[in-house]
Short mmCIF file of C-alpha atoms and ligand atoms in Angstrom, two decimals:
data_model
loop_
_atom_site.label_atom_id
_atom_site.label_comp_id
_atom_site.label_asym_id
_atom_site.label_seq_id
_atom_site.Cartn_x
_atom_site.Cartn_y
_atom_site.Cartn_z
CA MET A 1 -140.72 -109.46 29.82
CA ALA A 2 -141.08 -106.45 31.40
CA ARG A 3 -143.38 -108.24 34.04
CA GLN A 4 -141.92 -109.56 37.16
CA PRO A 5 -144.65 -110.70 39.35
CA LYS A 6 -144.93 -111.06 43.11
CA SER A 7 -147.61 -113.22 43.44
CA PHE A 8 -150.72 -114.21 41.42
CA PHE A 9 -152.84 -114.45 44.67
CA THR A 10 -154.07 -111.04 43.57
CA PRO A 11 -156.92 -108.69 45.37
CA GLU A 12 -159.24 -109.90 42.95
CA ARG A 13 -158.63 -113.46 43.28
CA ARG A 14 -158.70 -113.14 46.84
CA THR A 15 -162.03 -110.49 46.82
CA LEU A 16 -163.88 -113.77 44.75
CA LEU A 17 -163.15 -116.47 47.26
CA GLU A 18 -163.99 -114.20 50.09
CA ASP A 19 -167.45 -113.15 48.49
CA LEU A 20 -167.73 -116.56 47.36
CA THR A 21 -167.50 -118.50 49.48
CA GLY A 22 -165.39 -117.29 52.28
CA LEU A 23 -161.85 -118.52 53.15
CA SER A 24 -160.39 -119.44 56.43
CA GLU A 25 -157.09 -119.06 57.82
CA THR A 26 -155.57 -122.33 56.29
CA ASP A 27 -157.27 -121.40 52.93
CA THR A 28 -155.56 -117.66 53.10
CA ALA A 29 -152.12 -118.82 54.63
CA ALA A 30 -151.70 -122.02 51.45
CA LEU A 31 -153.34 -119.67 48.69
CA GLU A 32 -150.45 -116.32 50.00
CA LEU A 33 -147.70 -118.93 49.93
CA VAL A 34 -149.01 -121.02 46.03
CA GLY A 35 -149.49 -117.61 44.98
CA ARG A 36 -146.06 -116.37 45.71
CA TYR A 37 -144.65 -119.30 44.67
CA ALA A 38 -146.39 -119.61 41.16
CA ALA A 39 -145.52 -116.20 40.68
CA GLU A 40 -141.68 -115.74 42.07
CA LYS A 41 -140.50 -119.45 41.38
CA LEU A 42 -142.66 -121.36 38.90
CA TRP A 43 -142.79 -118.31 36.13
CA PRO A 44 -139.93 -117.00 36.06
CA GLN A 45 -138.31 -120.54 35.60
CA TYR A 46 -141.22 -121.78 32.80
CA GLU A 47 -138.90 -122.53 29.96
CA ALA A 48 -136.71 -124.42 32.14
CA ILE A 49 -139.08 -126.33 33.70
CA ASN A 50 -140.81 -127.07 30.25
CA ALA A 51 -137.06 -128.19 28.52
CA ASP A 52 -135.05 -130.03 31.80
CA ARG A 53 -136.60 -132.50 33.49
CA ARG A 54 -134.40 -131.72 37.01
CA ALA A 55 -136.40 -128.16 36.94
CA PHE A 56 -139.33 -129.52 36.54
CA HIS A 57 -138.74 -131.86 39.73
CA ALA A 58 -137.59 -129.34 41.68
CA ALA A 59 -140.60 -127.01 40.81
CA MET A 60 -142.82 -130.28 41.72
CA ASP A 61 -140.58 -131.25 44.67
CA SER A 62 -141.77 -127.88 47.06
CA LEU A 63 -145.28 -128.31 46.34
CA ILE A 64 -145.42 -132.71 47.05
CA ASP A 65 -142.69 -132.48 50.45
CA PRO A 66 -145.53 -131.86 53.09
CA LYS A 67 -142.10 -130.26 54.63
CA GLN A 68 -141.64 -127.33 52.09
CA LEU A 69 -145.22 -126.51 50.77
CA GLY A 70 -147.08 -129.38 50.64
CA PHE A 71 -149.63 -128.26 48.38
CA ARG A 72 -150.50 -131.60 47.08
CA GLY A 73 -153.42 -132.96 48.94
CA SER A 74 -154.10 -130.38 50.66
CA PHE A 75 -157.64 -130.48 50.25
CA LEU A 76 -157.48 -133.42 52.30
CA PRO A 77 -158.62 -134.13 56.46
CA GLU A 78 -155.84 -133.67 58.64
CA ASP A 79 -156.37 -137.68 59.50
CA LEU A 80 -155.11 -138.55 55.91
CA GLY A 81 -152.39 -136.14 55.30
CA GLY A 82 -154.23 -133.20 54.32
CA ILE A 83 -154.48 -129.53 55.92
CA ASP A 84 -158.04 -129.40 55.09
CA LEU A 85 -157.77 -126.88 52.19
CA SER A 86 -161.61 -126.03 51.26
CA ILE A 87 -161.95 -127.29 47.32
CA PRO A 88 -162.51 -123.52 45.92
CA ALA A 89 -159.06 -122.24 47.57
CA TYR A 90 -157.73 -125.90 46.51
CA MET A 91 -159.07 -124.98 43.23
CA MET A 92 -157.67 -121.25 43.03
CA GLY A 93 -154.23 -122.88 43.84
CA LEU A 94 -154.35 -124.65 40.97
CA GLU A 95 -155.12 -121.73 38.64
CA MET A 96 -152.26 -119.98 40.44
CA LEU A 97 -150.16 -123.44 39.82
CA SER A 98 -151.40 -123.09 35.78
CA GLN A 99 -150.25 -119.76 35.09
CA GLY A 100 -146.77 -120.26 36.91
CA ASN A 101 -146.04 -123.32 34.75
CA ALA A 102 -149.04 -125.68 33.31
CA SER A 103 -146.93 -128.76 32.83
CA VAL A 104 -146.26 -128.28 36.92
CA ALA A 105 -150.62 -127.81 37.54
CA LEU A 106 -151.22 -130.33 35.14
CA SER A 107 -149.25 -133.34 37.28
CA LEU A 108 -150.67 -132.21 40.46
CA ALA A 109 -154.31 -131.92 39.09
CA ILE A 110 -154.29 -135.55 37.88
CA ASP A 111 -152.64 -136.74 40.71
CA GLY A 112 -154.88 -135.23 43.37
CA SER A 113 -158.38 -136.58 41.24
CA VAL A 114 -156.86 -140.08 42.29
CA LEU A 115 -156.55 -138.66 46.00
CA SER A 116 -159.63 -137.54 46.19
CA ALA A 117 -161.03 -140.55 45.08
CA LEU A 118 -159.04 -143.07 46.65
CA SER A 119 -160.02 -141.07 49.87
CA ARG A 120 -163.74 -141.79 49.26
CA LEU A 121 -163.67 -145.56 47.99
CA GLY A 122 -160.30 -146.94 49.69
CA ASP A 123 -160.90 -149.33 52.91
CA GLU A 124 -158.54 -148.69 56.21
CA GLN A 125 -155.41 -150.16 54.12
CA GLN A 126 -155.71 -148.82 50.55
CA LEU A 127 -156.02 -145.57 52.89
CA GLY A 128 -153.17 -145.80 54.64
CA ARG A 129 -151.04 -146.88 51.48
CA TYR A 130 -152.32 -144.83 48.48
CA VAL A 131 -153.12 -141.70 50.48
CA ARG A 132 -151.10 -141.19 53.69
CA ASP A 133 -147.78 -143.06 52.96
CA ALA A 134 -148.02 -141.71 49.86
CA LEU A 135 -148.10 -138.52 50.62
CA ARG A 136 -145.62 -138.86 53.37
CA ASP A 137 -142.93 -140.58 50.49
CA LYS A 138 -143.79 -138.33 47.84
CA ARG A 139 -145.20 -141.19 45.71
CA MET A 140 -146.89 -139.79 43.16
CA THR A 141 -150.56 -141.29 41.65
CA ALA A 142 -151.62 -141.26 38.22
CA PHE A 143 -155.31 -142.14 36.34
CA ALA A 144 -154.87 -144.62 33.60
CA LEU A 145 -158.45 -144.36 31.92
CA THR A 146 -157.23 -143.65 27.84
CA GLU A 147 -156.72 -146.48 25.38
CA PRO A 148 -155.29 -145.77 22.08
CA GLY A 149 -158.59 -146.87 20.43
CA TYR A 150 -160.44 -145.40 23.42
CA GLY A 151 -160.34 -142.19 24.52
CA SER A 152 -164.49 -140.01 24.32
CA ASP A 153 -165.42 -143.61 24.31
CA ALA A 154 -163.88 -145.11 27.23
CA GLY A 155 -166.94 -146.74 28.31
CA ASN A 156 -165.88 -149.18 25.99
CA LEU A 157 -162.67 -149.89 26.50
CA GLU A 158 -160.34 -153.30 26.50
CA THR A 159 -157.94 -153.25 28.96
CA ARG A 160 -159.32 -156.75 30.43
CA ALA A 161 -158.32 -158.03 33.91
CA THR A 162 -158.63 -161.41 34.91
CA THR A 163 -158.61 -162.78 38.89
CA ASP A 164 -157.78 -166.08 40.00
CA GLY A 165 -158.52 -164.90 43.38
CA ALA A 166 -155.37 -164.79 44.42
CA SER A 167 -153.86 -162.37 41.65
CA TRP A 168 -155.08 -159.93 38.56
CA LYS A 169 -153.99 -160.66 35.33
CA LEU A 170 -153.55 -158.01 32.85
CA ASN A 171 -153.08 -157.34 29.36
CA GLY A 172 -153.82 -154.09 27.18
CA GLN A 173 -152.48 -150.52 26.92
CA LYS A 174 -153.12 -147.29 28.45
CA THR A 175 -151.97 -144.16 27.05
CA TRP A 176 -151.84 -140.54 27.25
CA THR A 177 -150.93 -141.26 31.66
CA THR A 178 -150.35 -138.09 33.36
CA ASN A 179 -147.72 -139.30 35.44
CA GLY A 180 -146.55 -142.47 33.96
CA GLY A 181 -142.97 -143.28 34.29
CA TRP A 182 -143.23 -141.07 37.48
CA ALA A 183 -145.82 -142.36 39.62
CA ASP A 184 -145.64 -145.41 41.97
CA TYR A 185 -149.42 -145.81 42.02
CA TYR A 186 -151.52 -146.64 38.80
CA PHE A 187 -155.50 -145.66 39.41
CA VAL A 188 -156.06 -148.39 36.67
CA VAL A 189 -159.51 -148.40 35.25
CA CYS A 190 -159.99 -151.91 33.19
CA ARG A 191 -162.48 -154.64 31.81
CA THR A 192 -163.91 -157.47 34.60
CA ASN A 193 -167.13 -158.63 32.69
CA PRO A 194 -166.18 -159.93 29.87
CA ASP A 195 -169.63 -158.46 28.13
CA ARG A 196 -168.91 -155.38 26.83
CA ASN A 197 -172.63 -154.61 26.49
CA LEU A 198 -172.45 -153.85 29.60
CA GLY A 199 -170.01 -150.64 28.50
CA PRO A 200 -168.89 -148.62 31.84
CA ALA A 201 -170.83 -150.96 33.98
CA GLY A 202 -168.44 -153.89 33.43
CA LEU A 203 -165.20 -151.99 33.92
CA SER A 204 -163.47 -151.63 37.68
CA VAL A 205 -160.84 -150.04 39.51
CA LEU A 206 -157.04 -151.22 40.28
CA MET A 207 -153.99 -149.89 42.02
CA VAL A 208 -150.91 -150.84 39.83
CA HIS A 209 -147.52 -150.41 40.86
CA LYS A 210 -145.03 -149.00 38.74
CA GLU A 211 -143.23 -151.95 38.53
CA GLU A 212 -146.23 -154.55 37.70
CA ILE A 213 -146.46 -152.70 34.12
CA ALA A 214 -144.46 -154.64 31.02
CA ALA A 215 -143.26 -151.36 29.59
CA ILE A 216 -143.65 -147.55 30.36
CA GLU A 217 -142.83 -145.48 27.33
CA GLN A 218 -143.16 -141.64 26.94
CA ILE A 219 -145.14 -140.09 24.37
CA PRO A 220 -143.02 -136.62 22.54
CA LYS A 221 -145.44 -134.14 22.88
CA TYR A 222 -146.06 -129.89 21.48
CA THR A 223 -148.53 -129.84 25.06
CA VAL A 224 -147.20 -129.09 28.91
CA PRO A 225 -143.53 -130.70 27.59
CA GLY A 226 -142.16 -130.17 31.25
CA SER A 227 -145.09 -132.76 32.10
CA TYR A 228 -144.88 -137.22 32.13
CA THR A 229 -147.16 -138.54 29.45
CA ALA A 230 -146.57 -142.37 28.80
CA THR A 231 -148.29 -144.99 27.01
CA LEU A 232 -148.25 -147.76 29.89
CA THR A 233 -147.99 -151.66 28.44
CA PHE A 234 -149.98 -154.71 30.24
CA ALA A 235 -148.76 -158.03 28.85
CA ASP A 236 -150.01 -161.28 31.51
CA SER A 237 -149.40 -158.45 33.90
CA VAL A 238 -149.69 -159.72 37.30
CA VAL A 239 -151.09 -158.18 40.52
CA PRO A 240 -151.56 -159.10 43.13
CA ALA A 241 -155.32 -159.19 44.83
CA ALA A 242 -153.60 -157.46 47.95
CA ASP A 243 -150.63 -157.80 49.82
CA GLY A 244 -151.06 -155.65 52.95
CA ALA A 245 -153.55 -153.49 50.99
CA ALA A 246 -156.43 -154.75 48.10
CA ARG A 247 -155.51 -153.63 44.56
CA LEU A 248 -159.29 -153.51 43.85
CA VAL A 249 -160.78 -150.15 44.79
CA GLY A 250 -164.42 -150.98 45.17
CA SER A 251 -166.69 -153.27 44.10
CA VAL A 252 -166.09 -155.76 41.27
CA ASP A 253 -167.50 -154.48 37.81
CA THR A 254 -169.49 -151.29 39.25
CA GLY A 255 -165.60 -149.62 40.92
CA PHE A 256 -165.53 -147.19 37.65
CA MET A 257 -169.67 -146.08 37.97
CA ASP A 258 -168.52 -144.78 41.77
CA ALA A 259 -165.00 -143.46 40.41
CA LYS A 260 -167.18 -141.64 37.76
CA ARG A 261 -168.86 -139.53 40.38
CA LEU A 262 -166.26 -138.62 42.16
CA LEU A 263 -163.93 -137.74 38.84
CA GLU A 264 -166.45 -135.10 38.41
CA GLY A 265 -164.22 -133.32 40.70
CA GLY A 266 -161.56 -133.52 37.90
CA ARG A 267 -163.39 -131.38 35.44
CA ILE A 268 -163.32 -128.30 37.52
CA THR A 269 -159.67 -128.68 38.42
CA ILE A 270 -158.74 -128.81 34.44
CA ALA A 271 -161.63 -125.28 34.59
CA SER A 272 -159.22 -124.12 36.92
CA PHE A 273 -155.78 -125.10 34.82
CA GLY A 274 -157.47 -123.13 31.63
CA LEU A 275 -158.02 -120.34 34.02
CA GLY A 276 -154.36 -119.95 35.01
CA ILE A 277 -153.73 -120.01 30.91
CA ALA A 278 -156.46 -117.77 30.21
CA SER A 279 -154.70 -115.52 32.71
CA GLU A 280 -151.55 -115.66 32.25
CA ALA A 281 -152.37 -114.75 28.35
CA PHE A 282 -154.68 -111.91 29.30
CA GLU A 283 -152.02 -110.32 31.32
CA MET A 284 -149.38 -110.67 28.08
CA ALA A 285 -151.61 -109.27 25.80
CA LEU A 286 -151.89 -106.60 28.51
CA ASP A 287 -148.72 -106.10 28.78
CA TYR A 288 -147.13 -106.21 25.15
CA THR A 289 -150.18 -104.06 23.88
CA ARG A 290 -149.54 -101.55 26.62
CA THR A 291 -146.10 -101.05 25.32
CA ARG A 292 -145.53 -101.90 21.43
CA GLU A 293 -147.21 -98.81 19.60
CA SER A 294 -148.48 -98.32 16.12
CA GLN A 295 -148.77 -94.45 14.42
CA GLY A 296 -148.29 -93.08 17.52
CA GLU A 297 -150.02 -94.95 20.25
CA ALA A 298 -150.16 -97.79 21.82
CA LEU A 299 -152.11 -100.91 20.56
CA ILE A 300 -154.09 -100.96 23.51
CA GLU A 301 -155.41 -97.83 22.64
CA LYS A 302 -157.33 -98.73 19.77
CA GLN A 303 -160.57 -100.03 20.11
CA ALA A 304 -159.91 -103.08 18.24
CA ILE A 305 -157.31 -104.00 20.51
CA ALA A 306 -159.61 -102.84 23.75
CA LEU A 307 -162.43 -104.06 22.88
CA PRO A 308 -161.64 -107.71 22.35
CA LEU A 309 -159.65 -107.36 25.83
CA ALA A 310 -162.53 -106.04 27.25
CA GLU A 311 -164.86 -109.00 26.19
CA PHE A 312 -162.06 -111.57 27.53
CA ASP A 313 -162.26 -109.62 30.83
CA ALA A 314 -165.51 -110.04 31.72
CA ARG A 315 -165.85 -113.76 30.51
CA LEU A 316 -162.60 -114.76 32.50
CA ASP A 317 -164.74 -113.31 35.32
CA ALA A 318 -168.00 -115.17 34.37
CA ALA A 319 -165.98 -118.35 33.84
CA ARG A 320 -164.36 -118.00 37.55
CA LEU A 321 -167.44 -117.22 38.67
CA MET A 322 -168.59 -120.63 37.65
CA THR A 323 -165.32 -122.81 38.72
CA TYR A 324 -165.38 -121.48 42.18
CA THR A 325 -168.92 -121.53 42.48
CA ALA A 326 -168.76 -125.63 41.15
CA ALA A 327 -166.00 -126.35 43.61
CA LYS A 328 -168.24 -124.31 46.71
CA ARG A 329 -171.11 -126.83 45.90
CA MET A 330 -168.91 -129.77 45.41
CA GLN A 331 -167.42 -129.10 48.60
CA ALA A 332 -171.50 -128.66 50.05
CA GLY A 333 -172.19 -132.42 48.58
CA ARG A 334 -174.58 -130.43 45.96
CA MET A 335 -172.74 -130.20 42.46
CA GLU A 336 -175.13 -130.80 39.94
CA ASN A 337 -174.75 -133.22 36.89
CA ALA A 338 -173.49 -131.03 34.41
CA GLU A 339 -171.59 -128.06 36.39
CA ALA A 340 -168.39 -128.85 36.15
CA SER A 341 -168.71 -130.08 32.60
CA LYS A 342 -170.13 -126.19 32.07
CA ALA A 343 -167.33 -124.84 33.78
CA LYS A 344 -164.81 -127.12 32.18
CA LEU A 345 -166.60 -125.67 28.51
CA LEU A 346 -165.97 -122.21 29.60
CA GLY A 347 -162.46 -122.39 31.07
CA SER A 348 -160.69 -124.22 28.60
CA GLU A 349 -162.61 -122.95 25.34
CA LEU A 350 -161.80 -119.44 26.71
CA ALA A 351 -158.07 -120.62 27.63
CA ALA A 352 -157.95 -121.68 24.21
CA GLU A 353 -159.75 -118.35 22.28
CA LEU A 354 -157.00 -115.82 24.57
CA ALA A 355 -154.19 -118.14 23.87
CA ASP A 356 -154.99 -117.32 20.07
CA PHE A 357 -155.75 -113.46 20.78
CA ASN A 358 -152.35 -113.26 22.54
CA ARG A 359 -150.41 -114.14 19.90
CA ARG A 360 -151.86 -112.77 17.52
CA VAL A 361 -151.58 -109.32 19.26
CA HIS A 362 -148.12 -110.05 19.22
CA GLY A 363 -147.41 -109.73 15.76
CA SER A 364 -144.06 -111.75 14.45
CA TYR A 365 -143.20 -111.84 18.13
CA GLY A 366 -146.18 -113.87 18.97
CA LEU A 367 -144.29 -116.60 16.75
CA ALA A 368 -140.72 -116.41 18.07
CA LYS A 369 -139.08 -118.96 21.21
CA GLU A 370 -138.11 -115.60 22.68
CA TYR A 371 -142.20 -115.30 23.38
CA ARG A 372 -144.55 -117.95 25.38
CA CYS A 373 -147.07 -117.06 22.90
CA VAL A 374 -147.11 -120.66 21.33
CA GLN A 375 -146.45 -122.64 24.45
CA LEU A 376 -149.65 -120.88 25.61
CA ILE A 377 -151.73 -121.91 22.34
CA HIS A 378 -150.25 -125.53 22.67
CA ASP A 379 -150.94 -125.88 26.88
CA ALA A 380 -154.31 -124.56 26.45
CA GLY A 381 -154.74 -127.42 24.10
CA VAL A 382 -154.64 -130.28 26.93
CA ALA A 383 -157.26 -127.89 28.87
CA VAL A 384 -159.94 -128.39 26.08
CA THR A 385 -159.16 -131.99 25.27
CA GLY A 386 -157.98 -133.79 28.56
CA GLU A 387 -160.96 -134.99 30.95
CA GLY A 388 -163.08 -135.35 27.68
CA THR A 389 -163.31 -132.82 24.96
CA SER A 390 -164.91 -129.87 25.04
CA GLU A 391 -167.80 -131.91 22.54
CA ILE A 392 -168.23 -134.50 25.20
CA GLN A 393 -169.23 -131.37 27.69
CA LYS A 394 -171.90 -130.51 25.29
CA ILE A 395 -172.79 -134.09 25.33
CA LEU A 396 -173.09 -134.51 28.78
CA ILE A 397 -174.69 -130.73 29.40
CA ALA A 398 -177.78 -131.87 26.74
CA SER A 399 -178.37 -134.70 28.10
CA ASN A 400 -178.45 -133.27 31.56
CA ARG A 401 -181.19 -130.68 30.45
CA LYS A 402 -182.92 -133.50 28.81
CA LYS A 403 -183.05 -135.76 31.97
CA ARG A 404 -184.11 -132.70 33.90
CA THR A 405 -186.96 -131.37 31.65
CA GLY A 406 -187.78 -134.30 30.21
CA LYS A 407 -187.44 -132.68 26.51
CA ASP A 408 -185.74 -133.06 23.73
CA PRO A 409 -181.97 -131.50 24.83
CA GLY A 410 -182.80 -128.03 21.87
CA PHE A 411 -185.60 -127.22 23.51
CA ARG A 412 -185.40 -124.07 25.75
CA PRO A 413 -187.93 -123.81 27.98
C1 FAD B 501 -151.25 -133.49 27.93
C2 FAD B 501 -152.98 -134.83 28.16
C3 FAD B 501 -153.16 -135.48 29.06
C4 FAD B 501 -153.60 -136.46 29.53
N1 FAD B 501 -153.46 -136.90 30.59
C5 FAD B 501 -154.15 -138.02 30.66
C6 FAD B 501 -154.78 -138.86 32.23
O1 FAD B 501 -153.44 -138.67 33.17
N2 FAD B 501 -155.56 -140.37 32.43
C7 FAD B 501 -156.28 -140.46 31.57
O2 FAD B 501 -156.91 -141.78 31.15
N3 FAD B 501 -156.29 -139.50 29.72
C8 FAD B 501 -155.27 -138.04 29.89
N4 FAD B 501 -155.53 -137.73 28.56
C9 FAD B 501 -156.48 -138.31 27.93
C10 FAD B 501 -157.53 -137.31 26.86
O3 FAD B 501 -158.66 -137.25 27.93
C11 FAD B 501 -158.38 -137.82 25.68
O4 FAD B 501 -157.26 -137.78 24.42
C12 FAD B 501 -159.75 -137.43 25.63
O5 FAD B 501 -160.80 -137.56 26.72
C13 FAD B 501 -160.10 -137.51 24.20
O6 FAD B 501 -159.91 -138.66 23.85
P1 FAD B 501 -158.86 -139.25 22.17
O7 FAD B 501 -158.19 -138.42 22.29
O8 FAD B 501 -159.31 -140.38 22.46
O9 FAD B 501 -159.61 -138.46 21.10
P2 FAD B 501 -161.66 -138.90 20.32
O10 FAD B 501 -162.17 -139.71 21.14
O11 FAD B 501 -161.05 -140.10 19.15
O12 FAD B 501 -161.99 -138.02 19.75
C14 FAD B 501 -161.69 -137.00 18.60
C15 FAD B 501 -162.45 -135.93 18.23
O13 FAD B 501 -163.40 -136.30 18.29
C16 FAD B 501 -164.74 -135.63 19.17
N5 FAD B 501 -165.35 -136.85 19.42
C17 FAD B 501 -165.29 -137.89 19.91
N6 FAD B 501 -166.66 -138.84 20.17
C18 FAD B 501 -167.75 -138.01 20.05
C19 FAD B 501 -169.10 -137.94 20.01
N7 FAD B 501 -169.93 -138.96 20.36
N8 FAD B 501 -169.74 -136.77 19.39
C20 FAD B 501 -168.89 -135.59 18.98
N9 FAD B 501 -167.99 -135.49 18.81
C21 FAD B 501 -166.81 -136.69 19.49
C22 FAD B 501 -163.89 -135.25 20.04
O14 FAD B 501 -164.33 -134.37 21.03
C23 FAD B 501 -162.60 -134.73 19.69
O15 FAD B 501 -162.88 -133.50 18.65
C24 FAD B 501 -154.62 -136.74 28.29
C25 FAD B 501 -154.04 -135.92 26.94
C26 FAD B 501 -153.41 -134.80 27.00
C27 FAD B 501 -153.25 -134.40 25.51
#
């Protein structure tokens, strides 16, 4: 590839955050480091990180080691082991990491959502073990909601947890768990109330340790191939009620409803993740069409190529504005219900469309392994599907509109 990016913290990205949210010295320093790391380390090793677990771990290690970049959990306050990075700056860091390598960015994003939820819901012992110590000791977390029979319909999930007071017993399966098999700690959503009519109101959250899971099996996959994605099996698996820290996060039966609100931020991380893939597809398309000639001129000189590129350029700006505005409101505690859904919908669909466009403008080379075009399409797939598919985001946006206007979601006042 002709490009040799030096930093993904481009003047455009810097100006956007400066104007939209302001950048503290901490934000600027962290984004400069992460932007360089993503461009100079992750991006050139893209294929190696996707194919070789050692390369993946080496890439992750700098990000999770507090003595190196320590980007993991950086949005947390200092007393919890973070550096008080602003949420918009954290999201932009994820965008740049995703431009460098989506597998790395997704692993970090999911862990970040768990740390964020725990930092608000955990009691003092839980904060100590699962946040402060986990950051210091480089123990990763995973979020286990999806089950083989329940993805979009997670409110009806079946994994059952019963207790005799001294311990919990778990039965069921979780699947598509990012960081599954690597993480030490699993934020497992399970049914504690047998009345299935209660839906999500009968679900609780338990912190389960890796060794308490009966079986962990990796899922071979096209998308984010460097990252761990596993199916977890619980078979009369015993989890102590407390062993230095309680395993139940929040309250019985309502724990997941509380966590759900906090996990809204996870949608913004996936929007940022999608923007990173979209940015890389855009840069690749620009790069290729500037140099590839047809009928005596560069492809980019053809209106049939230049106009869709101009439109993608505008849509990238718009999706960024939405994502970082949502992140700013999240920081201020003023995020509207459907805001993260809108950002995620636009950012992820843009990633999918741009990745496909990039593949097309590369002609046959777009299908060659030598280029990253097909991998970007696969990686965009998880942006569209993870943390709720696009259809689910549209349903959430529509039902939020209905609540606000009291009218049918199809009606636009
Ligand atoms: C790489 C990767 C990593 C992931 N990481 C995690 C993780 O860390 N933790 C975790 O818990 N999960 C994770 N997931 C799972 C992901 O969140 C789910 O796969 C996703 O929510 C969709 O669920 P599903 O696959 O069961 O699809 P389904 O829910 O079966 O949906 C299938 C199709 O039907 C559509 N559909 C479903 N219901 C409706 C409806 N009511 N109206 C209209 N259309 C509908 C969907 O939009 C989709 O197009 C991950 C997935 C991937 C691919």
